[in-house]
Short mmCIF file of C-alpha atoms and ligand atoms in Angstrom, two decimals:
data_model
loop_
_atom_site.label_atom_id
_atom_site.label_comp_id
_atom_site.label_asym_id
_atom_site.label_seq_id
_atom_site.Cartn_x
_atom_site.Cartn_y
_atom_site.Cartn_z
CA UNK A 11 167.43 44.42 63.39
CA UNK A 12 166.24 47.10 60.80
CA UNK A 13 164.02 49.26 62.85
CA UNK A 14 160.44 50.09 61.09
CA UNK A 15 159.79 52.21 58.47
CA UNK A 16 158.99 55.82 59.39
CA UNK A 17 155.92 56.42 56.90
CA UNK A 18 154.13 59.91 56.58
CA UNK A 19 150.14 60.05 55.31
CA UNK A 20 148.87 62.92 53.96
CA UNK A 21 145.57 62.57 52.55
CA UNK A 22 143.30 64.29 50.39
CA UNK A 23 141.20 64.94 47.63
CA UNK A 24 143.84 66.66 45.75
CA UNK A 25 141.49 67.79 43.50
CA UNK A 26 144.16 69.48 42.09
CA UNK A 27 147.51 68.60 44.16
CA UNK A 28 149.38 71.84 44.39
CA UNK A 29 152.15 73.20 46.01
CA UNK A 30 150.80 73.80 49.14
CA UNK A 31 150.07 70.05 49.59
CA UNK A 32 153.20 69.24 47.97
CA UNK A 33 155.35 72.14 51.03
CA UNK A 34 153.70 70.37 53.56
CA UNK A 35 154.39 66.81 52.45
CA UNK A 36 157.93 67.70 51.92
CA UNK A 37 158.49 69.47 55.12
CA UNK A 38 156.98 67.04 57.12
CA UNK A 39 159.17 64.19 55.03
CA UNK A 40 162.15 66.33 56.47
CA UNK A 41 161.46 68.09 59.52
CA UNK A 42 160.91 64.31 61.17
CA UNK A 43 163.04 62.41 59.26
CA UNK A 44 160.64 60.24 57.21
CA UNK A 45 161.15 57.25 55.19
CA UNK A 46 158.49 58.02 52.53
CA UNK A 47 154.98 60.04 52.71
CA UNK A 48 152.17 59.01 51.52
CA UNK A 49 149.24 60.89 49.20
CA UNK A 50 146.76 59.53 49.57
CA UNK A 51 144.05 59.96 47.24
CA UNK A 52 140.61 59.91 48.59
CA UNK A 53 137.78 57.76 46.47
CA UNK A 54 134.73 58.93 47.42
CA UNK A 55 135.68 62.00 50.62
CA UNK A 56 132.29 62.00 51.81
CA UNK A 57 132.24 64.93 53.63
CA UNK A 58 132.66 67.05 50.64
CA UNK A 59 129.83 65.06 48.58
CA UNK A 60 126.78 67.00 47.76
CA UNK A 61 128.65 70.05 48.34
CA UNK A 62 130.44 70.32 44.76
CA UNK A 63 131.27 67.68 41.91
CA UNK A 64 134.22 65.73 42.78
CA UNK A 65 136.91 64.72 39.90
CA UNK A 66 137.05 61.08 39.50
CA UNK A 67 139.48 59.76 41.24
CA UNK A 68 141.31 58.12 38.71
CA UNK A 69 141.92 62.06 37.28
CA UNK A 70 142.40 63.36 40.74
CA UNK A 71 145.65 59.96 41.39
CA UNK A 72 146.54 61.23 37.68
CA UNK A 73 147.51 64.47 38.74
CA UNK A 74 148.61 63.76 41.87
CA UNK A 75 151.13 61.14 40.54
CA UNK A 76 152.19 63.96 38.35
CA UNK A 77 152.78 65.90 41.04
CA UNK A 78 155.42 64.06 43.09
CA UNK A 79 157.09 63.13 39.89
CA UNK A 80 160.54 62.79 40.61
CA UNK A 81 160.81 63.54 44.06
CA UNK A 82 162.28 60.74 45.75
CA UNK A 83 160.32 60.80 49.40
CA UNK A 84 156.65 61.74 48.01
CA UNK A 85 154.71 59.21 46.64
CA UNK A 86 151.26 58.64 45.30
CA UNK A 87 149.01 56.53 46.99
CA UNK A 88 145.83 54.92 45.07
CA UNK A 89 145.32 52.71 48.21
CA UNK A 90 141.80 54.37 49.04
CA UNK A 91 141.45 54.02 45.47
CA UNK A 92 141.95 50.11 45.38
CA UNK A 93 139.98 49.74 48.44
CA UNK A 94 136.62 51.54 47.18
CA UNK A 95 133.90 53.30 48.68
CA UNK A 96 133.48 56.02 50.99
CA UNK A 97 137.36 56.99 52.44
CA UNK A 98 138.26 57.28 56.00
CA UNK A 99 141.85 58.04 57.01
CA UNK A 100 141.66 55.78 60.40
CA UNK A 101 140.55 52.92 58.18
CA UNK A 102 143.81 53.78 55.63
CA UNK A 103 146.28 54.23 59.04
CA UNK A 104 144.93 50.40 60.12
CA UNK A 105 145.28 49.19 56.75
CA UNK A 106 148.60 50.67 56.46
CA UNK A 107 149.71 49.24 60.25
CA UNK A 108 148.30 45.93 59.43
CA UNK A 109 150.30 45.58 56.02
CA UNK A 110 153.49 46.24 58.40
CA UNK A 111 152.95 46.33 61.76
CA UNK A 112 156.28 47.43 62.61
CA UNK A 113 156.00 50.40 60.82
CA UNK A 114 155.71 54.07 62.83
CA UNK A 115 153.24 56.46 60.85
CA UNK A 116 152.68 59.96 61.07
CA UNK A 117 149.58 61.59 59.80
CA UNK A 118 150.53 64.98 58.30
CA UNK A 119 147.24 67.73 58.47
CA UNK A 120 146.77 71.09 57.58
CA UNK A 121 145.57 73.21 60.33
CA UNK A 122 142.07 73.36 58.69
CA UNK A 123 142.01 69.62 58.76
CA UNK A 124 143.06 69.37 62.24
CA UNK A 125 139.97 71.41 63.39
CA UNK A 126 137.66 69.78 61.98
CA UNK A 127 139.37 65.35 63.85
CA UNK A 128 136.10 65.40 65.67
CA UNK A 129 134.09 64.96 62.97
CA UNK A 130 135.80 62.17 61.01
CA UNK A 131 134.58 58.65 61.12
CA UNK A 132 136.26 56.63 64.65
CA UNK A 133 138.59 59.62 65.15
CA UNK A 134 139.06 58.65 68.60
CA UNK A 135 141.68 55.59 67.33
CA UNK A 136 143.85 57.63 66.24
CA UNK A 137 145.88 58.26 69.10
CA UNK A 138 146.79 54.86 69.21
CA UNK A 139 147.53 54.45 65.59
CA UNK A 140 149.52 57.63 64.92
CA UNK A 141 151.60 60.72 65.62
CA UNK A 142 149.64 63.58 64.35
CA UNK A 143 151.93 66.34 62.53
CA UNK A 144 150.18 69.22 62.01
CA UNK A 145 151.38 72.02 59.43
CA UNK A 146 150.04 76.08 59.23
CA UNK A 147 148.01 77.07 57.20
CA UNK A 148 146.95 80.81 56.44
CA UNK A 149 143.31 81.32 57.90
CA UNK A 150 143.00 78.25 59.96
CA UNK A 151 143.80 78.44 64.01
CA UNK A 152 146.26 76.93 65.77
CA UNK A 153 144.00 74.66 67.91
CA UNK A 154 144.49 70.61 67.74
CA UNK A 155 141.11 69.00 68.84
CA UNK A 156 143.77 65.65 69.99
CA UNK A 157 143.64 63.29 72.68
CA UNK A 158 147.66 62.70 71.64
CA UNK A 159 150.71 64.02 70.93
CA UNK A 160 150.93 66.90 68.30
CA UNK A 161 154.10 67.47 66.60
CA UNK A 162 154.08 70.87 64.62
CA UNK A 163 155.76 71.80 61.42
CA UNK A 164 156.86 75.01 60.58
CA UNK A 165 156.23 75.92 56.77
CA UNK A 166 155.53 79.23 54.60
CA UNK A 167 152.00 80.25 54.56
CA UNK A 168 150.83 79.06 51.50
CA UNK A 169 147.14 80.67 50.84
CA UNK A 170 146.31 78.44 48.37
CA UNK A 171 143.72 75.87 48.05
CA UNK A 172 142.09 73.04 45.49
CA UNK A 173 139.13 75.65 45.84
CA UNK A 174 140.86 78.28 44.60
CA UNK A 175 142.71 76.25 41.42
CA UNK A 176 138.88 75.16 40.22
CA UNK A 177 137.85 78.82 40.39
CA UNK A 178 140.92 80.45 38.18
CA UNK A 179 140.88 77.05 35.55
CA UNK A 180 137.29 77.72 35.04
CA UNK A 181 138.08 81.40 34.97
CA UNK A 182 140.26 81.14 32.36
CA UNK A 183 142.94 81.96 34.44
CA UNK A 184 146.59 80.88 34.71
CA UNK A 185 147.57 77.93 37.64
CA UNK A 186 150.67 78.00 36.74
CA UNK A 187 153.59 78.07 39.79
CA UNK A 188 151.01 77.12 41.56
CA UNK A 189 150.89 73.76 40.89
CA UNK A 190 153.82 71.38 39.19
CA UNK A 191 154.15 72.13 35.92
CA UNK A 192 153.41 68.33 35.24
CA UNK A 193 149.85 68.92 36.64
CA UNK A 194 148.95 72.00 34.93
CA UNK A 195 149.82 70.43 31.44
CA UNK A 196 147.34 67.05 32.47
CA UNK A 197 144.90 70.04 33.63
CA UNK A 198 144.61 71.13 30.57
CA UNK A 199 145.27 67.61 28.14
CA UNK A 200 141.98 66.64 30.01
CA UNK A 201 140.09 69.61 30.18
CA UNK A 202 139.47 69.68 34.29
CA UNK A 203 137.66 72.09 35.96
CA UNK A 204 136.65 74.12 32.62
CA UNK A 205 133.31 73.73 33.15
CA UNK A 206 132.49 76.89 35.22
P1 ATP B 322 139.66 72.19 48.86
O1 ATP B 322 139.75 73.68 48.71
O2 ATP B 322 138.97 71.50 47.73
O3 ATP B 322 139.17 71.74 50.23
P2 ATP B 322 142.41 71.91 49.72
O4 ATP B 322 143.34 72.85 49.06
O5 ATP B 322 141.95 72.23 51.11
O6 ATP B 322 141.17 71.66 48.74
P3 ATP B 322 142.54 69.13 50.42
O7 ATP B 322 142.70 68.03 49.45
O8 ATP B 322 141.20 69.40 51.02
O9 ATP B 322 143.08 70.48 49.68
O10 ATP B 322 143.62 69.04 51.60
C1 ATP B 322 144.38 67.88 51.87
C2 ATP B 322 145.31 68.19 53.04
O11 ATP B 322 146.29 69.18 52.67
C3 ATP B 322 144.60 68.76 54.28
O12 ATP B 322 145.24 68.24 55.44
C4 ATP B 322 144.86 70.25 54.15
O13 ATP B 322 144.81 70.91 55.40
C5 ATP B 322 146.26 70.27 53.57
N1 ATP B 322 146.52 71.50 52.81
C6 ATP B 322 145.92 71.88 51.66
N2 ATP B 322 146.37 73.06 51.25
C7 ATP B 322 147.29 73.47 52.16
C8 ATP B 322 148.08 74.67 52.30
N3 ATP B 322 148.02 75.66 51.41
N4 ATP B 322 148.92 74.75 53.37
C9 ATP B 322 148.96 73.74 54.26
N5 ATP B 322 148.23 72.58 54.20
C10 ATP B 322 147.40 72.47 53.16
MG1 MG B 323 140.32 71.23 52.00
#
């Protein structure tokens, strides 16, 4: 019999993708031998509302679609998307294992994101629903907050963040090579992130 699907999830807001979501999705696809990973786009992330204006997130799947353009492993996911609301990533991972419960899935962080498991919404089922990957990232620690395993994945430090993109497009200032070149030509067809 087929064995299941190996499927990596890396979610996000994405708001832009850029390549250091896009070295950690494809190292992770590698390093373990995955199938397929996911992006998936968050609808509403709820931890970052009130904090700053988020792109809708048909823009923010947009982009992100034009991101993993022709790259064969890394897909775009508008499942939080379709299912509406506020996002939480152990909801997605049961959703996902209930669609095809033979399926083995991997939820790819960034260090940053990794710190902060406690705080998301019934963290403690993850253990039980996934092997956590976690990838470096410059400024964050190396600490896991995780009941589970922890498989680690080795990748350039890439000091770049969404943050940062928002600042230099309303700046004036060039993105490019720092995101696909697919994504900084939608940046600019829609005007994102000009407004200051
Ligand atoms: P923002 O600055 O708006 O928070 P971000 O660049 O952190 O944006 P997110 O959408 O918040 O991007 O991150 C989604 C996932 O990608 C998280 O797990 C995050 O840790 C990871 N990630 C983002 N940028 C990098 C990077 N440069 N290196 C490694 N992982 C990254
Ligand atoms: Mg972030």
């Amino acid at each position: 019999m087929a064995r299941g699907e190996r499927l990596g999830v890396l979610g996000g807001t994405f708001d832009p993708p850029h390549i250091g979501h896009l070295v950690a999705a494809v190292n992770a696809f590698h390093a373990l031998s995955l199938d397929r990973v996911l992006l998936v786009v968050s609808n509403i992330p709820w931890q970052k509302v009130g904090s700053r204006p988020i792109t809708p997130a048909r823009d923010r799947l947009d982009l992100v679609r034009a991101a993993v353009a022709g790259h064969p492993g890394l897909v775009a996911s508008d499942l939080e998307v379709r299912l509406g609301g506020e996002s939480s990533t152990v909801a997605t991972l049961e959703y996902l294992r209930a669609e095809r419960p033979d399926r083995e899935l991997f939820l790819v962080l960034g260090a940053d994101a990794a710190a902060g498991l406690p705080t998301w919404r019934r963290s403690e089922r993850l253990p039980g629903l996934c092997t956590l990957v976690v990838v470096d990232r410059p400024g964050a620690g190396q600490g896991v907050p995780w009941a589970g395993d922890v498989v680690r994945v080795a990748i350039p430090g890439l000091d770049i963040s969404s943050t940062e993109l928002r600042r230099r497009a309303a700046a004036g200032q060039p993105v490019d090579f720092l995101v696909p070149e697919g994504v900084a030509l939608l940046m600019g067809e829609r005007l994102l992130y000009r407004g200051g």
